One Martini backbone bead per residue (centre of mass of N, CA, C, O) as a GRO file, in nm:
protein
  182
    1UNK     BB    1   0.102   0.031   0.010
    2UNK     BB    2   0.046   0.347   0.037
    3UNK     BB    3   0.192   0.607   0.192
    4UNK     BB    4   0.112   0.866   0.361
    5UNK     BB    5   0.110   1.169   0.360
    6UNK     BB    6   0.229   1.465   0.518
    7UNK     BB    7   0.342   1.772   0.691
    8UNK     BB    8   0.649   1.712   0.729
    9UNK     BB    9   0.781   1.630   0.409
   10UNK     BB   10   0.679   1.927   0.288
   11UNK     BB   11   0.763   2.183   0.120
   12UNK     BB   12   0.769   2.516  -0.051
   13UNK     BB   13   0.943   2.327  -0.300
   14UNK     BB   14   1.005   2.214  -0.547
   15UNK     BB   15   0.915   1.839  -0.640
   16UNK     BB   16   0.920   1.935  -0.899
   17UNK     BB   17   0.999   2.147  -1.179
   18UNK     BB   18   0.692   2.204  -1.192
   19UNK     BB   19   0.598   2.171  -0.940
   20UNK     BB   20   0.433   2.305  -0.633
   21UNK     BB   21   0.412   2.270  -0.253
   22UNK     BB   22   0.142   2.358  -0.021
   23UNK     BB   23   0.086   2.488   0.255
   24UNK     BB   24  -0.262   2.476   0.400
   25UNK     BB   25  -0.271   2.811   0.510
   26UNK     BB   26   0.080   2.825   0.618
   27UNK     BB   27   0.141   2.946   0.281
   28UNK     BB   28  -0.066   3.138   0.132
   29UNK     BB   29   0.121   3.365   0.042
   30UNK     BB   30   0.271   3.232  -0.226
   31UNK     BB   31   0.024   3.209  -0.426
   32UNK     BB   32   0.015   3.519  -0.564
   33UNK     BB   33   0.314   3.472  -0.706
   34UNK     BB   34   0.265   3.178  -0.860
   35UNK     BB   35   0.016   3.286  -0.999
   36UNK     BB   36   0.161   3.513  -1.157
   37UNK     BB   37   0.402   3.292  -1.278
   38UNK     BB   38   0.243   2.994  -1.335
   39UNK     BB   39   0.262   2.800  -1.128
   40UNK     BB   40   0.215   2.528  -1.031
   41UNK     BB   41  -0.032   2.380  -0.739
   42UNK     BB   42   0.016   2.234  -0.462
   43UNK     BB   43  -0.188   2.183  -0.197
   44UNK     BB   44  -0.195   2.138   0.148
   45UNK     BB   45  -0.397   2.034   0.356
   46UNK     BB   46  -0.541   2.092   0.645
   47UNK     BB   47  -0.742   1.911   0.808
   48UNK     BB   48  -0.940   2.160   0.933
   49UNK     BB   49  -0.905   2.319   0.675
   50UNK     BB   50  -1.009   2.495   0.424
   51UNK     BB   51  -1.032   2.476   0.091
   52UNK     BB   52  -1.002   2.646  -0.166
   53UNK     BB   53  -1.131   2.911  -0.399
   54UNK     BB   54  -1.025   2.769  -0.746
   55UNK     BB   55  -1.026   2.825  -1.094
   56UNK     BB   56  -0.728   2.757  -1.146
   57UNK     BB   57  -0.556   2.512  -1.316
   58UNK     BB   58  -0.273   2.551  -1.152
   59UNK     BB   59  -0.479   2.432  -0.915
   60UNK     BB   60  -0.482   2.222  -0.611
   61UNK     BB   61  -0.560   1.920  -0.399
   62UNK     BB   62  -0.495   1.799  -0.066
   63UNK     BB   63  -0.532   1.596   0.216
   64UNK     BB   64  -0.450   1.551   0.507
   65UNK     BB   65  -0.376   1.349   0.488
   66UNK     BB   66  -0.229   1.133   0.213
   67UNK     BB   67  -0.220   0.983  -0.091
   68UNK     BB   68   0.041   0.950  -0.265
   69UNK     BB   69  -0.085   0.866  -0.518
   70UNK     BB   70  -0.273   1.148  -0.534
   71UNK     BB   71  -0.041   1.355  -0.545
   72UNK     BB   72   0.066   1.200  -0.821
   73UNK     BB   73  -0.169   1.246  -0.990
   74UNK     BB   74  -0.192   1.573  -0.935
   75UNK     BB   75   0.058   1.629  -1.054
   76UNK     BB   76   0.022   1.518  -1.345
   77UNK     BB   77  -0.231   1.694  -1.403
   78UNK     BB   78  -0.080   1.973  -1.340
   79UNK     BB   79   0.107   1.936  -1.576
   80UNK     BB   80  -0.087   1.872  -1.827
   81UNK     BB   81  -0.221   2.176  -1.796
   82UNK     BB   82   0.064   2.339  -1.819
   83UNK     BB   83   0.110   2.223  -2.115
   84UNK     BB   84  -0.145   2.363  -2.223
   85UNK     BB   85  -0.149   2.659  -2.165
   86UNK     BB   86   0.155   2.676  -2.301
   87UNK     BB   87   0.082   2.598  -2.602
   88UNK     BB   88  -0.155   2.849  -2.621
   89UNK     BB   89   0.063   3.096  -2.545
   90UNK     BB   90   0.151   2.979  -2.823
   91UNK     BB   91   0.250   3.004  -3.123
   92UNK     BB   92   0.104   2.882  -3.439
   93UNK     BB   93   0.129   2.684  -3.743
   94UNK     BB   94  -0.059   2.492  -3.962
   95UNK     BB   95   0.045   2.488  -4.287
   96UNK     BB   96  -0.161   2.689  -4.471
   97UNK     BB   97  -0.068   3.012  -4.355
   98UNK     BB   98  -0.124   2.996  -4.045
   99UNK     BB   99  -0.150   3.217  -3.770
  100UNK     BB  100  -0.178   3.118  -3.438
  101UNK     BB  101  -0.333   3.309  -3.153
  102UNK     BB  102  -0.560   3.169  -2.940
  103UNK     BB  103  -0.845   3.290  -3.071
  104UNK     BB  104  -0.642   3.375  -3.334
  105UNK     BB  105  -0.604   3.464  -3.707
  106UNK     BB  106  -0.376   3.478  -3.979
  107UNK     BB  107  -0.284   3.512  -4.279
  108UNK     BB  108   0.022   3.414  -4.490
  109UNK     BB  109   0.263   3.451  -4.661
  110UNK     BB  110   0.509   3.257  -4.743
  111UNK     BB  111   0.739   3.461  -4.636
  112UNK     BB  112   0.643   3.469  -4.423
  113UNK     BB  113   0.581   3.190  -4.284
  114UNK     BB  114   0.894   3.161  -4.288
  115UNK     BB  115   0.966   3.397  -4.100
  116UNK     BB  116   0.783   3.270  -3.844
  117UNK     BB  117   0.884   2.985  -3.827
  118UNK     BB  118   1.164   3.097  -3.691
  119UNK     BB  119   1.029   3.289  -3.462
  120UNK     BB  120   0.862   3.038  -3.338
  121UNK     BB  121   1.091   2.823  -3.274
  122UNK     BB  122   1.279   3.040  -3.083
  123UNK     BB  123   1.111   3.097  -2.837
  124UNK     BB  124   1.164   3.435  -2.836
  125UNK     BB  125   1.433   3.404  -2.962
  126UNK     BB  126   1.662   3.542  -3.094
  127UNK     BB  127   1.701   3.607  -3.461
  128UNK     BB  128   1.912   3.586  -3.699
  129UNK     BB  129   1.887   3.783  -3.973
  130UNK     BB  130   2.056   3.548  -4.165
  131UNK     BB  131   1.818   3.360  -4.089
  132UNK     BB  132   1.596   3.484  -4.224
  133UNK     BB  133   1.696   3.531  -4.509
  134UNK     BB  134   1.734   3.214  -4.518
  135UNK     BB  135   1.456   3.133  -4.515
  136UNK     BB  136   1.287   3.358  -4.698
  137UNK     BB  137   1.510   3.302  -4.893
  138UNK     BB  138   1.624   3.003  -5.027
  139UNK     BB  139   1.748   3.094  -5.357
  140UNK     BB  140   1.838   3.432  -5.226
  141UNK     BB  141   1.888   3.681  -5.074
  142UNK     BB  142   1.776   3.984  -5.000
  143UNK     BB  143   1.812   4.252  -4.836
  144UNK     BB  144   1.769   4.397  -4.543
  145UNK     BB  145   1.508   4.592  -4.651
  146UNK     BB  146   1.342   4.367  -4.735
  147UNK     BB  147   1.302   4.258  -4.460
  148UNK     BB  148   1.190   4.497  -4.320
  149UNK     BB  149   0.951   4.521  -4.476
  150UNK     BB  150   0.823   4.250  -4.382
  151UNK     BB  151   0.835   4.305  -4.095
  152UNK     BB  152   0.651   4.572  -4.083
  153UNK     BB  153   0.404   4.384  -4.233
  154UNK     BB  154   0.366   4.208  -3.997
  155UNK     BB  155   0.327   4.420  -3.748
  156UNK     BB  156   0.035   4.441  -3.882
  157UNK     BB  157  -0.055   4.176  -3.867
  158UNK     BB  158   0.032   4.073  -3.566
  159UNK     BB  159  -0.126   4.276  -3.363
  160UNK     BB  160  -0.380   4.175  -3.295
  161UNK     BB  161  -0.302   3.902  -3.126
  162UNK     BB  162  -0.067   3.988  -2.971
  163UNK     BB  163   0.209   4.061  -3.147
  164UNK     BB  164   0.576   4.125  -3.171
  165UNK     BB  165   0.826   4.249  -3.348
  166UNK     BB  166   1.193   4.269  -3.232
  167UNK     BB  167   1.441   4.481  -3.219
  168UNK     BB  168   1.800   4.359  -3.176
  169UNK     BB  169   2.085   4.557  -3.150
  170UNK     BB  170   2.319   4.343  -3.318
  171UNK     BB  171   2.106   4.044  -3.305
  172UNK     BB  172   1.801   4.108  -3.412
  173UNK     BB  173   1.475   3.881  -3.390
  174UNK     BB  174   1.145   3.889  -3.222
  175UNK     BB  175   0.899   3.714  -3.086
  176UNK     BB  176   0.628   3.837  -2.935
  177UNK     BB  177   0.400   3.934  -2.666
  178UNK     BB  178   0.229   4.139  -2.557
  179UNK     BB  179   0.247   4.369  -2.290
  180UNK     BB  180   0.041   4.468  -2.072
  181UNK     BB  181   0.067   4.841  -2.076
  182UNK     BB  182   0.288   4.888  -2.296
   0.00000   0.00000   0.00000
């Protein structure tokens, strides 16, 4: 049988990579940050606590004493939902020349969908011009210029999604989600 989880052996530090494990009520502080950072979270509930009322996806919980069994399911579910999540929030290419993004798609030029392709490929990390130009232009790369022009015209067409082209000076481009708020 499996071994009942305690309050004594589990503190508010991440118990796998990607899930931290809170006790309840004792340690309620963290989860304002935990949420706000989008950390996975389970929570230990003490035997005599009220259990939060939360609609979080990336929050669950169980009760102490608890088995470990359920302990391990909760944190697998948590794992499943904080991937799907994760997966949403990331632009992604249909192959039909469609970027979609959230709940909204834009139709894109055959050379823009290769220029998005690899700047969405490089999940967030800047993509130097040199991979833009080989990439949109795969028969033999045109102007610096060329590039920019295309590049503003991305810019203008993936505004609406919620995303931006930002170029990092000496460095390339990178496509990113608007920070609300900027």
């Amino acid at each position: 049988t499996a071994s009942p989880v305690t309050a004594s052996p589990v503190t508010a530090s991440p118990v796998t990579a990607d899930v931290v494990v809170v006790h309840w009520p004792e340690q309620r502080d963290e989860l304002p940050r935990l949420a706000e950072q989008r950390v996975p979270r389970l929570l230990l509930v003490s035997p005599a606590a009220e259990p939060p009322d939360t609609a979080d996806v990336l929050q669950d919980w169980v009760r102490l004493p608890g088995d470990e069994r359920d302990v391990r399911a909760r944190i697998r579910g948590l794992r499943r939902r904080a991937d799907r999540v994760r997966r949403a929030a990331m632009p992604q290419l249909d192959g039909r020349g469609r970027l979609m993004f959230a709940t909204s798609w834009v139709q894109l030029s055959p050379i823009h969908e290769r220029l998005v392709g690899v700047l969405v490929a490089a999940a967030e990390s800047v993509v130097a011009e040199e991979e833009l130009l080989a990439s949109g232009w795969p028969e033999g790369a045109p102007s610096s210029n060329a590039l920019r022009v295309h590049l503003y015209r991305l810019r203008r067409l993936i505004g609406p999604l919620g995303l931006e082209i930002r170029g990092v000076r000496g460095e390339g481009w990178v496509l990113q989600r608007i920070e609300q708020g900027a």
